[in-house]
Coordinates of C-alpha atoms and ligand atoms in Angstrom, one line a residue:
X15 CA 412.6 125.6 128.3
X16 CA 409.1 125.4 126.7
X17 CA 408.5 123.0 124.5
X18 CA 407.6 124.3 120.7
X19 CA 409.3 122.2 118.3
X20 CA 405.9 120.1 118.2
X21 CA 403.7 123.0 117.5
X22 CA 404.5 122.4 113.6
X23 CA 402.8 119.1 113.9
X24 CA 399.6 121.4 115.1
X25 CA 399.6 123.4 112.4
X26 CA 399.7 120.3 110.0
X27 CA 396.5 118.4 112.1
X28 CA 394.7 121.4 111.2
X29 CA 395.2 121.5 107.7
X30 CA 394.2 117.9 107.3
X31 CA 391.2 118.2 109.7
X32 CA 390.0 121.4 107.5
X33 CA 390.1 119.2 105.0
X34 CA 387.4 116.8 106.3
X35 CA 385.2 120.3 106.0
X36 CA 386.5 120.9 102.1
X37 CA 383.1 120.2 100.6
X38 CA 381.2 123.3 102.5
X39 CA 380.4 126.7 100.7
X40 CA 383.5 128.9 101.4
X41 CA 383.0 131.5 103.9
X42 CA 384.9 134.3 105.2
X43 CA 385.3 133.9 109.1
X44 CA 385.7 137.0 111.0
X45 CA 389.5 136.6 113.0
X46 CA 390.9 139.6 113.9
X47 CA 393.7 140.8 112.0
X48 CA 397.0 138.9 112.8
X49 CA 399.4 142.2 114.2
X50 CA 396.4 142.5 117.0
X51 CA 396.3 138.7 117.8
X52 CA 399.9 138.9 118.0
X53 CA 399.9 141.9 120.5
X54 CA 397.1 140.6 123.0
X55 CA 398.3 136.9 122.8
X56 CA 402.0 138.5 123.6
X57 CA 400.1 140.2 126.4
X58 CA 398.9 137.0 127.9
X59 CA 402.3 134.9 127.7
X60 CA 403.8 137.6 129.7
X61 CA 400.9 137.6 132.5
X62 CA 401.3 133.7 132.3
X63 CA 405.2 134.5 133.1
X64 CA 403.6 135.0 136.4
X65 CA 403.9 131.3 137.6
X66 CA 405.6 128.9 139.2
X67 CA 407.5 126.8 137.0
X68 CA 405.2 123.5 137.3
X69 CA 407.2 122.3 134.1
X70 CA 410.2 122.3 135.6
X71 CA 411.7 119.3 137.9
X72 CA 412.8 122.1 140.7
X73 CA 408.9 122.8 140.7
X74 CA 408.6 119.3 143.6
X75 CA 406.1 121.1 145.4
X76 CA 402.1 119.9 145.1
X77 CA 400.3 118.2 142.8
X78 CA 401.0 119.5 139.5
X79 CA 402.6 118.9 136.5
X80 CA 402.1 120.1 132.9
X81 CA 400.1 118.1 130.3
X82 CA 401.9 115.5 127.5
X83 CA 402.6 117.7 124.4
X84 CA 400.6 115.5 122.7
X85 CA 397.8 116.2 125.3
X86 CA 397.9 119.9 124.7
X87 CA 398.0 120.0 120.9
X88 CA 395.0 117.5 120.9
X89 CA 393.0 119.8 122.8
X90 CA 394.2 123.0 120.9
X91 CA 393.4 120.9 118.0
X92 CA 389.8 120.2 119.2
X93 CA 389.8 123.6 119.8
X94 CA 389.0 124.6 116.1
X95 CA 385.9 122.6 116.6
X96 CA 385.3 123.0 120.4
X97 CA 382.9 120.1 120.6
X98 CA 380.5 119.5 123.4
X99 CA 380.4 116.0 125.3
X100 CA 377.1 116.3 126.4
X101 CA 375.5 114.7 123.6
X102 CA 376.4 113.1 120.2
X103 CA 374.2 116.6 118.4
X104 CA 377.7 118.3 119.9
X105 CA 380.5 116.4 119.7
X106 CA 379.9 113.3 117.7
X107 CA 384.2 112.0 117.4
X108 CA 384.8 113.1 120.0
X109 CA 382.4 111.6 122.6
X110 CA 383.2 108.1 120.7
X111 CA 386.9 109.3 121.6
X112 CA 385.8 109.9 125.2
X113 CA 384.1 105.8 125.4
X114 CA 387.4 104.4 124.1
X115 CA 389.4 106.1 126.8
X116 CA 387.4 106.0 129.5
X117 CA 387.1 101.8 128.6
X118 CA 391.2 101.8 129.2
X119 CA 391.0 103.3 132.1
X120 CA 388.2 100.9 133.4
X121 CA 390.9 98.2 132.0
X122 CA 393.4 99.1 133.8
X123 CA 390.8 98.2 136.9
X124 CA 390.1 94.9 134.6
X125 CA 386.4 96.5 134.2
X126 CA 385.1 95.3 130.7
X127 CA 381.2 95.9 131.3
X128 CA 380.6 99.2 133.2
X129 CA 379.4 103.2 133.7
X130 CA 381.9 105.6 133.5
X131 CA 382.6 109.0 132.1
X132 CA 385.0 111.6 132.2
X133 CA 383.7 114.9 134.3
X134 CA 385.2 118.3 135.3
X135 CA 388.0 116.8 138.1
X136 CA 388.5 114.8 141.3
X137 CA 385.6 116.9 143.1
X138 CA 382.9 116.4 140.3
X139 CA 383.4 112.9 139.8
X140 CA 383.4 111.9 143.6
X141 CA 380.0 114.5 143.9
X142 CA 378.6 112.2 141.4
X143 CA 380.1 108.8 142.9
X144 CA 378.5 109.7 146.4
X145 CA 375.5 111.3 144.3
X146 CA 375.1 107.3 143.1
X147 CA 375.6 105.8 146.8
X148 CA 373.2 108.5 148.3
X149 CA 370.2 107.2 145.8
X150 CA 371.0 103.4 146.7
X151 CA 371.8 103.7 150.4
X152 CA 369.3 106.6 151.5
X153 CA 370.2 108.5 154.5
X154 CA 373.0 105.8 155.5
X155 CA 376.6 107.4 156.3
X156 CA 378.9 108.3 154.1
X157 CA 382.5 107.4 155.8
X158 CA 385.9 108.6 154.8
X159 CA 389.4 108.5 156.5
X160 CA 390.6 111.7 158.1
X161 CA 393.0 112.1 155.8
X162 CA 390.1 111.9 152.7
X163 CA 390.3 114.6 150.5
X164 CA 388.1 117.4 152.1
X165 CA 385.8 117.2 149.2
X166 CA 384.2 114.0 150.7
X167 CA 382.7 115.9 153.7
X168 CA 381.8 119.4 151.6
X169 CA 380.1 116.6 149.2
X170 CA 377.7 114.9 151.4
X171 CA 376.5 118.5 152.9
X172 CA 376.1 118.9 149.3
X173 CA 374.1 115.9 149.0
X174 CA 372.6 116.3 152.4
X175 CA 373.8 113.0 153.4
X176 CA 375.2 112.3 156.6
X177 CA 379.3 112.4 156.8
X178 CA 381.8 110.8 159.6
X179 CA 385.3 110.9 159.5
X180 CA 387.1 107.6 160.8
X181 CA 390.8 108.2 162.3
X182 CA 393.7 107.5 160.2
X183 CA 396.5 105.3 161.7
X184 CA 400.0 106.4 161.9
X185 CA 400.7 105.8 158.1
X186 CA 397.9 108.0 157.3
X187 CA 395.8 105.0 156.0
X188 CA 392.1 104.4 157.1
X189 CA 392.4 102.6 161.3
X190 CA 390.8 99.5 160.3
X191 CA 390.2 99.8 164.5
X192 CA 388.1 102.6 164.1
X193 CA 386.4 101.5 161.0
X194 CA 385.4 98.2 162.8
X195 CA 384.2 99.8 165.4
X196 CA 382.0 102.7 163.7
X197 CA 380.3 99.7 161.5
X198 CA 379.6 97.8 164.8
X199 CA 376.8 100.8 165.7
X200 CA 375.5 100.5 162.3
X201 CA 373.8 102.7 159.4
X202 CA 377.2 103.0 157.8
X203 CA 376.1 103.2 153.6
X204 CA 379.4 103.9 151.8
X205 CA 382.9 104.0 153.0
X206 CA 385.2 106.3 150.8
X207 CA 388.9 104.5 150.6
X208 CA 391.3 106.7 149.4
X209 CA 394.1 105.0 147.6
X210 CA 396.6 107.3 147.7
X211 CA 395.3 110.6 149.5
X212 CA 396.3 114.6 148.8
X213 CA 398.5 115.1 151.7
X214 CA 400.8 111.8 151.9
X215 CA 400.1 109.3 149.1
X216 CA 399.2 107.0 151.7
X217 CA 396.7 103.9 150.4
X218 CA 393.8 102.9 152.2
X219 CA 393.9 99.0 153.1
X220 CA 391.4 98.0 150.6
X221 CA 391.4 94.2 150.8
X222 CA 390.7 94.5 154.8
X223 CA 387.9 97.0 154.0
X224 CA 386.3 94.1 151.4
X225 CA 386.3 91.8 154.0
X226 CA 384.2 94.1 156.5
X227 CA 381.9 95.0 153.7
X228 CA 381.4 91.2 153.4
X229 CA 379.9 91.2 156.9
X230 CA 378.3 94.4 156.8
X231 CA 376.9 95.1 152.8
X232 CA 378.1 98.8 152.8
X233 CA 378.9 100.3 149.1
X234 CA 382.6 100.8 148.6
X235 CA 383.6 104.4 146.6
X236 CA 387.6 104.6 145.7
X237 CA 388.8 107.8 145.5
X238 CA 392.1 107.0 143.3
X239 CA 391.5 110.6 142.0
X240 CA 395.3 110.7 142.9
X241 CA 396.7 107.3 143.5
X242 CA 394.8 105.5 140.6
X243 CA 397.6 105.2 138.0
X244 CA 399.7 103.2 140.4
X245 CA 398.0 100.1 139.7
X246 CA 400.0 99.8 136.3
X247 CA 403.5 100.7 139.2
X248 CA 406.0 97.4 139.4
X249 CA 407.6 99.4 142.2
X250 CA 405.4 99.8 145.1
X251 CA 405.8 98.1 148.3
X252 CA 403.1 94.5 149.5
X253 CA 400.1 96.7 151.0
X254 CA 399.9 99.0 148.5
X255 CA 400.2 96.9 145.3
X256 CA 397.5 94.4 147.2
X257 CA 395.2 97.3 147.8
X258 CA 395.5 97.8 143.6
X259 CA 395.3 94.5 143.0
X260 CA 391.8 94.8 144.9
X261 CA 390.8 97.9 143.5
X262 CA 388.6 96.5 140.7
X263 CA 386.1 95.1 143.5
X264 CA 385.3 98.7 144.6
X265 CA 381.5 99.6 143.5
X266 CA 382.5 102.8 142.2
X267 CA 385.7 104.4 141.1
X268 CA 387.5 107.9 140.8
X269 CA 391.0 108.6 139.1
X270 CA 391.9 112.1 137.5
X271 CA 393.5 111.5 134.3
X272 CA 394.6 115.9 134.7
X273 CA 396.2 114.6 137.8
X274 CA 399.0 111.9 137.2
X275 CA 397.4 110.6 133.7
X276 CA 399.1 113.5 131.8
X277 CA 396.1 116.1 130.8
X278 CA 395.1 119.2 131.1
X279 CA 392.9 120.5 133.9
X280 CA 389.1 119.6 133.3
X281 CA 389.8 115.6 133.1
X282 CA 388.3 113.9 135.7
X283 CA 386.8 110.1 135.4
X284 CA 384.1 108.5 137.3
X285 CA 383.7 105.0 136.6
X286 CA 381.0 102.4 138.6
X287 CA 381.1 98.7 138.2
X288 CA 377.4 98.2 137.5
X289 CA 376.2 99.9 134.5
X290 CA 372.8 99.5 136.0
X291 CA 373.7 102.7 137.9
X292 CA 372.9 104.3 134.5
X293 CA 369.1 104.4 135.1
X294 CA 369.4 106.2 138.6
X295 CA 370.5 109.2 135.7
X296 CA 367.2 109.3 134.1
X297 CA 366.0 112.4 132.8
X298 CA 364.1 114.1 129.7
X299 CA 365.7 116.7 128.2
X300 CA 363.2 118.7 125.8
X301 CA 366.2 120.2 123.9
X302 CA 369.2 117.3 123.1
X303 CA 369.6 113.5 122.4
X304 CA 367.7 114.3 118.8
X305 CA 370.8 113.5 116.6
X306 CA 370.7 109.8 117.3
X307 CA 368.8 106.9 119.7
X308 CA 372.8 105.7 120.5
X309 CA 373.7 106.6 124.0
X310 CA 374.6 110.2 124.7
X311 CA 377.0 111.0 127.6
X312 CA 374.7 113.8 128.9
X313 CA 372.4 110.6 129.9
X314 CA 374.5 109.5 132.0
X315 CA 376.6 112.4 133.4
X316 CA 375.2 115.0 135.9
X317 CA 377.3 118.0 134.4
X318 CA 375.5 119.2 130.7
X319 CA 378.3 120.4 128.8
X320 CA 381.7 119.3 128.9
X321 CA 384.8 119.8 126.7
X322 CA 385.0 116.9 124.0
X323 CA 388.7 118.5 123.6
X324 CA 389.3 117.0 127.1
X325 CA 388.5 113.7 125.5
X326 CA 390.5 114.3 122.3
X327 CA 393.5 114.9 124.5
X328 CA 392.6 112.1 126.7
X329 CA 392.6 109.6 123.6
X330 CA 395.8 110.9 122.0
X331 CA 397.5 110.4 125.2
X332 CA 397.1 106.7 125.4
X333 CA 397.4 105.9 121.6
X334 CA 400.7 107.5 122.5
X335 CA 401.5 106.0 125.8
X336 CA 399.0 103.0 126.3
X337 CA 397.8 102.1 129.8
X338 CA 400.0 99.0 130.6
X339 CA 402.0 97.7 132.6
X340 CA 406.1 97.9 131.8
X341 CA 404.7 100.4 129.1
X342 CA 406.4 103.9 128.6
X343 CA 403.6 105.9 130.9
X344 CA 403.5 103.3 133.6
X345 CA 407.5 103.5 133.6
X346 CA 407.3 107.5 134.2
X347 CA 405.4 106.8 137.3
X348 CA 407.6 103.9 138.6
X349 CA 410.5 106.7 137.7
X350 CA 408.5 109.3 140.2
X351 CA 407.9 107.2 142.8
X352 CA 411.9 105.7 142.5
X353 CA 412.7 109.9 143.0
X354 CA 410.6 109.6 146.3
X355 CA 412.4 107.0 148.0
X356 CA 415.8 108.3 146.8
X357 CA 414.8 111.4 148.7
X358 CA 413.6 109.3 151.8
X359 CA 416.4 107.6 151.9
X360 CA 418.8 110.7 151.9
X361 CA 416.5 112.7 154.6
X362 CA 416.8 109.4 156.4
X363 CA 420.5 109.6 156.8
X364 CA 420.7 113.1 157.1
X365 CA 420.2 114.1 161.4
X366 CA 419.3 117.9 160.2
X367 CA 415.9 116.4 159.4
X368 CA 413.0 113.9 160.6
X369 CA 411.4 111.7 158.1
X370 CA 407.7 110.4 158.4
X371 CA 406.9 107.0 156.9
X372 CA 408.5 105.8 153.4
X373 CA 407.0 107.2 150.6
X374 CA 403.4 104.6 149.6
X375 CA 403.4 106.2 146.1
X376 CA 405.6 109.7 145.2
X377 CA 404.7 112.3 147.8
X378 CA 407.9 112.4 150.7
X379 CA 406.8 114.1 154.2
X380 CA 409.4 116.0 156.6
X381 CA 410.7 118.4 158.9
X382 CA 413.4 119.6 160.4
X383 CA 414.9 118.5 163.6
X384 CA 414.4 120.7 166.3
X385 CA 414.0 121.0 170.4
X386 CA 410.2 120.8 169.8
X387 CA 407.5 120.5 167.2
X388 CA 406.4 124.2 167.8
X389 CA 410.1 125.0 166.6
X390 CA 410.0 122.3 163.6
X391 CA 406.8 123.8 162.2
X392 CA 408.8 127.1 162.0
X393 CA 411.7 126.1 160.6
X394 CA 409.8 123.8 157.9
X395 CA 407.9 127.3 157.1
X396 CA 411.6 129.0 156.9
X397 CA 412.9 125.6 155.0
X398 CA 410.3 126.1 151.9
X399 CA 410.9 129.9 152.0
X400 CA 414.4 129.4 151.4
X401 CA 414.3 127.3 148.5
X402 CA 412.0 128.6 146.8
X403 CA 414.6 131.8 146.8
X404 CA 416.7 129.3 145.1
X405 CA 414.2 127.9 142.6
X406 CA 413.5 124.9 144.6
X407 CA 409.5 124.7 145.1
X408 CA 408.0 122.4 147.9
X409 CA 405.0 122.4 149.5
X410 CA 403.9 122.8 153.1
X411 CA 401.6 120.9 154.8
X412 CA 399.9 120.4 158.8
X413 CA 400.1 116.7 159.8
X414 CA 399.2 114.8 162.4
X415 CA 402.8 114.5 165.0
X416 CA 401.8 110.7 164.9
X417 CA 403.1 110.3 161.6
X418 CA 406.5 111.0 162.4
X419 CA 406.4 109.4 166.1
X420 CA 409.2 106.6 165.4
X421 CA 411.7 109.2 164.1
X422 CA 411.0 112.4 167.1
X423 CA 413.4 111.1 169.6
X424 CA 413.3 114.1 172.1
X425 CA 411.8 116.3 169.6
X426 CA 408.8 118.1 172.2
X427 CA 405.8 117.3 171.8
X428 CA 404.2 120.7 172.2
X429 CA 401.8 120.4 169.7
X430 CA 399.4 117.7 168.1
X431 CA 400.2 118.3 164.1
X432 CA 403.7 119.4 162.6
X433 CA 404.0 121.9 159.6
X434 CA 405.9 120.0 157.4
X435 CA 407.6 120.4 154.4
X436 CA 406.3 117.6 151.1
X437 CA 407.2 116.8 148.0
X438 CA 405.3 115.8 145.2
X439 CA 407.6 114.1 143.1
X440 CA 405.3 113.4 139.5
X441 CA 407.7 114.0 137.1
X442 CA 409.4 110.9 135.4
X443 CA 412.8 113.8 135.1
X444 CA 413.1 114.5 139.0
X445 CA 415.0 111.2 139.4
X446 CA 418.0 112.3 137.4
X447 CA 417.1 115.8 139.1
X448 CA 417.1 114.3 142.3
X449 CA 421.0 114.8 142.6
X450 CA 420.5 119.0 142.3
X451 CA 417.0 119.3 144.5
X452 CA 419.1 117.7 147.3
X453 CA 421.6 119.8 147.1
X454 CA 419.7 122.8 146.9
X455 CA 417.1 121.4 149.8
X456 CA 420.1 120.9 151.6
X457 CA 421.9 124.4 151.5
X458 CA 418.6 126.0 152.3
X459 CA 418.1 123.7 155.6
X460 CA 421.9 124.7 155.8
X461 CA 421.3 128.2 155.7
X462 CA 417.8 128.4 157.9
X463 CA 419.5 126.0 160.4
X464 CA 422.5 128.3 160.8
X465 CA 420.6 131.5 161.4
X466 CA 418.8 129.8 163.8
X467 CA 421.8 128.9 166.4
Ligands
PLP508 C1 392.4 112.0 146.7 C2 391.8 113.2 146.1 N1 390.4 113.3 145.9 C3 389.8 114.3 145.3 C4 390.5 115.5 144.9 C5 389.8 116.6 144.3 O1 390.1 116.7 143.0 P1 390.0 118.0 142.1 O2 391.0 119.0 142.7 O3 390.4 117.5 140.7 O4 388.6 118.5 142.1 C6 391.9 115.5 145.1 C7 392.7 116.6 144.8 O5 393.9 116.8 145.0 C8 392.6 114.3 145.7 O6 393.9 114.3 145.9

């Protein structure tokens, strides 16, 4: 089930990069002997057997999908080295490495001159985006759509900046209403648009946002942490692929290539559209920067050491599969998102169950029908217990009832959110799977649904 056929072409990188090392004294390194590697790495593949399956295309549950093969031997490859991104004194290739990918990325956003690095994940690189629009708009608001990643608000206490929430519409994008409306009163320094957030995919509508910052002179922070990659999708519907096309005028931009760019955890990627930003970094450092006057990442990052192997990875993955559009990577997410509205579309003509929206990027929304949304958020719980008995994983999640208020019919309104069931559908493989997680969501709805009457 696990992939190991390319762990020969591991064992080959490493010969040729000891190689690059062949001119140094011999010396005899102290690894344990092989019998008790064997034993306690044995020991740790049977605690890892204590997992979901996240490789598998039954795993349809949250955010998570296992890195490209060529992802992971590229860091286990770095791994003999174990650079250090901080400065060039600890990982020399591989911070060079790190400034080619993180220029794709920015390309994909048609960025040429810029700031941006990669950083720990989604949370680090928005603490450092906000960090940025805290230093040029001083105690003004920080504003972010209920459904914003949590982060946004734990952030700015972090930051000790102010933090409003603005109400999402009934697609779970940012009310452009309430946003108005909040900027009317003023002191508003940064609005966070999410394009594409945790719980529903849903995009933020970016090109209406511009427009109000025209009038207004707010800082714009996009938190594609998630969504970001779509801007390479053919498939998405008019508001979503004209917030991407509009992306590139944010002032500052996330996107988590360990989320839907293929790489291990630890990959996040902050990227701002000044590179003037650089100097609000400043800093001495009494210990690094010594092994050359070229720019060191550490200068312009806020975390110290990082894992150049993150970067290795990252840069193997796109010499692989390059960022563009049509292109093999872009494809798998077109494929993901294609898996999503095939499930849509069968919940949607299926009465055992009530569908949200349609799908903005790959994450589906639903629950059960049922006499009232009390009894919905029960059965959903009941739903996700028994598929995963079947080895069908899905996530649950508490929405706002709005989001499914075309589709209740006499559903009760007894309570304001519904526990739903999602889908996260990242995997380029659930479309041909699709056909199987139906019919294995469907005899589990079958079997709850019976019990119940
Ligand atoms: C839109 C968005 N922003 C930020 C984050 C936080 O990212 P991380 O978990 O990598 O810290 C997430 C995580 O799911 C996210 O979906």
């Amino acid at each position: 089930m696990l992939d190991q056929k390319s762990l020969s072409a591991l064992r080959e990188a490493v010969k040729k990069l000891d190689d690059g090392f062949a001119a140094l004294p011999a010396f005899e390194s102290k690894a344990p002997s092989s019998e008790r590697l064997a034993e306690v790495l044995n020991a740790t593949a049977g605690r890892l057997q204590d997992n979901y399956p996240y490789f598998h295309p039954l795993y349809a549950g949250q955010m998570l999908k296992p890195p490209h093969p060529v992802a992971r031997l590229a860091y286990a490859l770095a791994m003999w080295i174990n650079p250090n991104n901080h400065a060039l004194d600890g990982g020399r290739a591989t911070s060079a490495m790190e400034k080619e990918a993180v220029a794709e990325i920015a390309g994909m956003f048609g960025w040429k001159n810029f700031l941006g690095h990669l950083c720990g994940g989604g949370t680090m690189a928005n603490l450092e985006a906000l960090w940025v629009a805290g230093q040029l708009r001083p105690a003004k608001k920080i504003l972010a759509s209920a459904q914003a990643h949590y982060t946004h608000g734990r952030i700015s206490g972090v930051l000790q900046l102010p933090f409003e929430s603005v109400a999402c519409d009934a697609l779970g994008r940012m009310d452009l209403n309430a946003l108005a409306n909040r900027l009317e009163r003023g002191d508003v320094g940064t609005v966070v648009v999410t394009m594409g957030t945790t719980a529903t995919g849903s995009v933020d509508p970016m090109p209406e946002i511009l427009t109000m910052r025209a009038k207004h002179g707010f800082r714009i922070h996009a938190d594609a942490a998630y969504g970001g990659y779509f801007v390479l999708a053919r498939n998405l519907e008019k508001h979503t692929s004209q917030a991407f096309a509009q992306i590139g005028e944010a002032d500052s931009i996330v996107i988590d290539p360990h989320k839907h760019g293929l790489q291990p955890y630890g990959c996040g990627c902050v990227l701002f559209r000044d590179p003037g930003v650089g100097r609000l970094y400043k800093h001495d450092s009494p210990y690094t920067y010594f092994s050359s006057s070229e720019l060191h990442l550490g200068e312009i990052s806020l975390e110290c050491s990082r894992p150049g192997a993150a970067a290795a990875a990252l840069w193997a993955t796109q010499k692989l599969l390059p960022l563009r559009k049509g292109g093999e990577f872009a494809c798998g997410l077109e494929l993901g998102r294609k898996a999503a509205l095939a499930l849509f579309e069968k919940l949607q003509a299926d009465e055992r169950f009530v569908t949200a929206f349609a799908p903005e990027l790959d994450i589906v929304v639903f629950v059960p029908r049922a006499g009232s949304a009390g009894e919905a958020s029960a059965l959903s719980r009941k739903i996700f217990e028994a598929a995963a008995k079947r080895d069908l994983h899905m996530a649950v999640a508490e929405l706002p009832i709005v989001f499914w208020e075309n589709n209740l019919g006499t559903m009760k309104r007894d309570r304001e959110t519904l526990t739903c069931l999602r889908s996260v559908l990242m995997k380029p493989e659930q479309f041909d799977w699709l056909p199987r997680i139906w019919e294995l969501l469907s005899a589990s709805a079958k079997d709850v649904l019976r019990a119940r009457n």
